[in-house]
Each structure stands twice: as C-alpha cells, then as structure tokens.
Short mmCIF file of C-alpha atoms in Angstrom, two decimals:
data_model
loop_
_atom_site.label_atom_id
_atom_site.label_comp_id
_atom_site.label_asym_id
_atom_site.label_seq_id
_atom_site.Cartn_x
_atom_site.Cartn_y
_atom_site.Cartn_z
CA UNK A 1 103.24 95.11 84.54
CA UNK A 2 105.46 98.08 83.88
CA UNK A 3 108.33 98.75 86.27
CA UNK A 4 107.83 102.50 85.92
CA UNK A 5 105.54 103.80 88.62
CA UNK A 6 104.25 107.22 89.58
CA UNK A 7 103.95 108.13 93.26
CA UNK A 8 100.68 109.85 94.08
CA UNK A 9 98.49 110.93 96.93
CA UNK A 10 95.38 108.81 96.54
CA UNK A 11 92.03 110.20 97.53
CA UNK A 12 88.56 108.68 97.41
CA UNK A 13 85.11 110.15 97.52
CA UNK A 14 81.58 109.96 96.27
CA UNK A 15 80.70 110.83 92.69
CA UNK A 16 77.31 111.44 91.14
CA UNK A 17 77.78 108.48 88.79
CA UNK A 18 78.82 106.21 91.66
CA UNK A 19 75.82 107.24 93.75
CA UNK A 20 73.28 106.80 90.96
CA UNK A 21 74.69 103.44 89.85
CA UNK A 22 74.74 102.19 93.45
CA UNK A 23 70.95 102.55 93.45
CA UNK A 24 70.78 100.35 90.32
CA UNK A 25 72.69 97.67 92.23
CA UNK A 26 76.19 97.10 93.54
CA UNK A 27 76.67 94.14 91.19
CA UNK A 28 75.35 96.01 88.15
CA UNK A 29 77.48 96.85 85.10
CA UNK A 30 76.75 100.54 85.75
CA UNK A 31 78.23 100.37 89.25
CA UNK A 32 81.28 98.46 88.00
CA UNK A 33 81.92 101.14 85.36
CA UNK A 34 81.52 103.89 87.98
CA UNK A 35 83.85 102.50 90.66
CA UNK A 36 86.51 100.39 88.87
CA UNK A 37 88.31 103.53 87.75
CA UNK A 38 91.26 105.72 88.74
CA UNK A 39 91.26 109.34 87.65
CA UNK A 40 94.71 110.69 86.78
CA UNK A 41 96.30 113.82 85.33
CA UNK A 42 97.73 114.00 81.80
CA UNK A 43 101.34 113.97 83.05
CA UNK A 44 100.81 110.60 84.73
CA UNK A 45 99.31 109.25 81.50
CA UNK A 46 102.41 110.42 79.64
CA UNK A 47 104.91 108.99 82.14
CA UNK A 48 103.13 105.62 82.22
CA UNK A 49 102.71 105.63 78.41
CA UNK A 50 99.03 104.77 78.68
CA UNK A 51 95.83 105.89 77.01
CA UNK A 52 92.52 106.59 78.69
CA UNK A 53 90.78 103.31 79.49
CA UNK A 54 94.00 101.28 79.82
CA UNK A 55 94.23 99.25 83.03
CA UNK A 56 96.47 100.54 85.82
CA UNK A 57 97.65 98.88 89.01
CA UNK A 58 97.21 101.03 92.11
CA UNK A 59 99.45 99.90 94.97
CA UNK A 60 99.38 101.05 98.59
CA UNK A 61 100.80 99.61 101.77
CA UNK A 62 97.44 97.82 102.16
CA UNK A 63 97.50 96.00 98.81
CA UNK A 64 96.90 96.54 95.11
CA UNK A 65 94.03 96.61 92.65
CA UNK A 66 93.66 96.85 88.87
CA UNK A 67 91.26 99.53 87.62
CA UNK A 68 90.57 101.43 84.41
CA UNK A 69 92.44 104.70 83.89
CA UNK A 70 90.45 107.87 83.32
CA UNK A 71 91.83 111.26 82.39
CA UNK A 72 90.83 114.11 84.67
CA UNK A 73 91.80 117.30 82.86
CA UNK A 74 91.53 119.28 86.12
CA UNK A 75 93.71 116.92 88.18
CA UNK A 76 97.03 118.09 89.52
CA UNK A 77 100.15 115.96 88.97
CA UNK A 78 100.76 113.68 91.93
CA UNK A 79 97.09 113.22 92.84
CA UNK A 80 94.85 110.25 91.94
CA UNK A 81 91.18 109.66 92.67
CA UNK A 82 89.17 106.44 92.97
CA UNK A 83 85.43 106.63 93.71
CA UNK A 84 84.28 105.03 96.96
CA UNK A 85 83.47 101.37 96.48
CA UNK A 86 84.99 97.90 96.57
CA UNK A 87 88.06 98.77 94.48
CA UNK A 88 89.00 101.68 96.73
CA UNK A 89 88.30 99.54 99.80
CA UNK A 90 90.85 96.95 98.66
CA UNK A 91 93.70 99.42 99.03
CA UNK A 92 92.59 101.82 101.77
CA UNK A 93 93.69 101.61 105.37
CA UNK A 94 90.77 100.47 107.53
CA UNK A 95 92.26 101.94 110.71
CA UNK A 96 89.97 104.64 112.07
CA UNK A 97 92.51 106.12 114.51
CA UNK A 98 89.70 106.10 117.11
CA UNK A 99 87.51 108.46 115.05
CA UNK A 100 85.13 105.79 113.77
CA UNK A 101 85.94 106.69 110.17
CA UNK A 102 88.92 105.57 108.07
CA UNK A 103 91.06 108.13 106.25
CA UNK A 104 89.84 108.42 102.69
CA UNK A 105 92.20 111.21 101.67
CA UNK A 106 95.89 111.52 100.89
CA UNK A 107 96.99 107.90 101.11
CA UNK A 108 100.36 107.27 99.50
CA UNK A 109 100.12 105.07 96.41
CA UNK A 110 102.08 104.13 93.32
CA UNK A 111 100.39 103.82 89.94
CA UNK A 112 101.72 101.38 87.32
CA UNK A 113 100.61 100.69 83.75
CA UNK A 114 98.95 97.26 83.67
CA UNK A 115 98.05 96.85 79.99
CA UNK A 116 98.27 93.04 80.11
CA UNK A 117 96.24 92.68 83.33
CA UNK A 118 92.51 92.19 83.74
CA UNK A 119 90.17 94.25 85.86
CA UNK A 120 88.35 91.83 88.13
CA UNK A 121 84.58 91.97 88.29
CA UNK A 122 83.08 92.99 91.62
CA UNK A 123 82.14 89.36 92.27
CA UNK A 124 85.72 88.19 91.56
CA UNK A 125 87.15 90.98 93.70
CA UNK A 126 85.04 89.90 96.67
CA UNK A 127 86.15 86.23 96.53
#
C-alpha cells in the first residue's frame, strides 16, 4: 500500500447501475461491479499515481475497504463517492444520532493506492 493518501469527504448514494444490479442479485457479478467502486476526481488519480480500475484503499475511522477506482470527470477534488452497498457499509458510521438513519454524506476518509491488494468478493467481505 502506498503511504501517500488523499483526504476526502466520502459520500454514498444510490446509482442506477447499483439499483438495477441489486435486482439481479446481491451476490451477482453485476452487483459486485456496481458497488465495489470508488469514484474520484482526476487530481486524486494523479496524486495517487493510479489509473482507472486500479484498486484503492478507502479508510475511515470505522475501518477500511479495498475497491476499484473509477474516474468521475465531474467530481470536485476532495470528494469521493461509493455506491450504497456492502463496501460502503464496511466504512460508514452506523450511528443514527437518534434519527433512525445513519449519515451517508460527508464522512472523512483517506484514499490510498492499493495496486498490490485484492478486492474481496461480496461473500469474502461478509465473512
């Protein structure tokens, strides 16, 4: 793992691809491809010296997860996005602050290049 990290505000949300693939099945290859991803801006790609599709480690106070990097040409520097699903759940704070819903937006995270690391399957992630 690279020692160079980029601090970001991590946000999660639904995507069309995530929603459609969820209907196929949450253990399907389509769902894995839709949710095991972190969308980043081009500056973050440059700082981390990665190419689209390279694995990245996303770390928060709650834990870390390895996902595939994806370039979002509209993304602002300092913001990262992971679709709702098991990979996002591994690093999000479950505290609902008495609202009944966890915060899915603006969680502090650090992104690292993880070229030599493997993205766990959904089954492996759940073990």
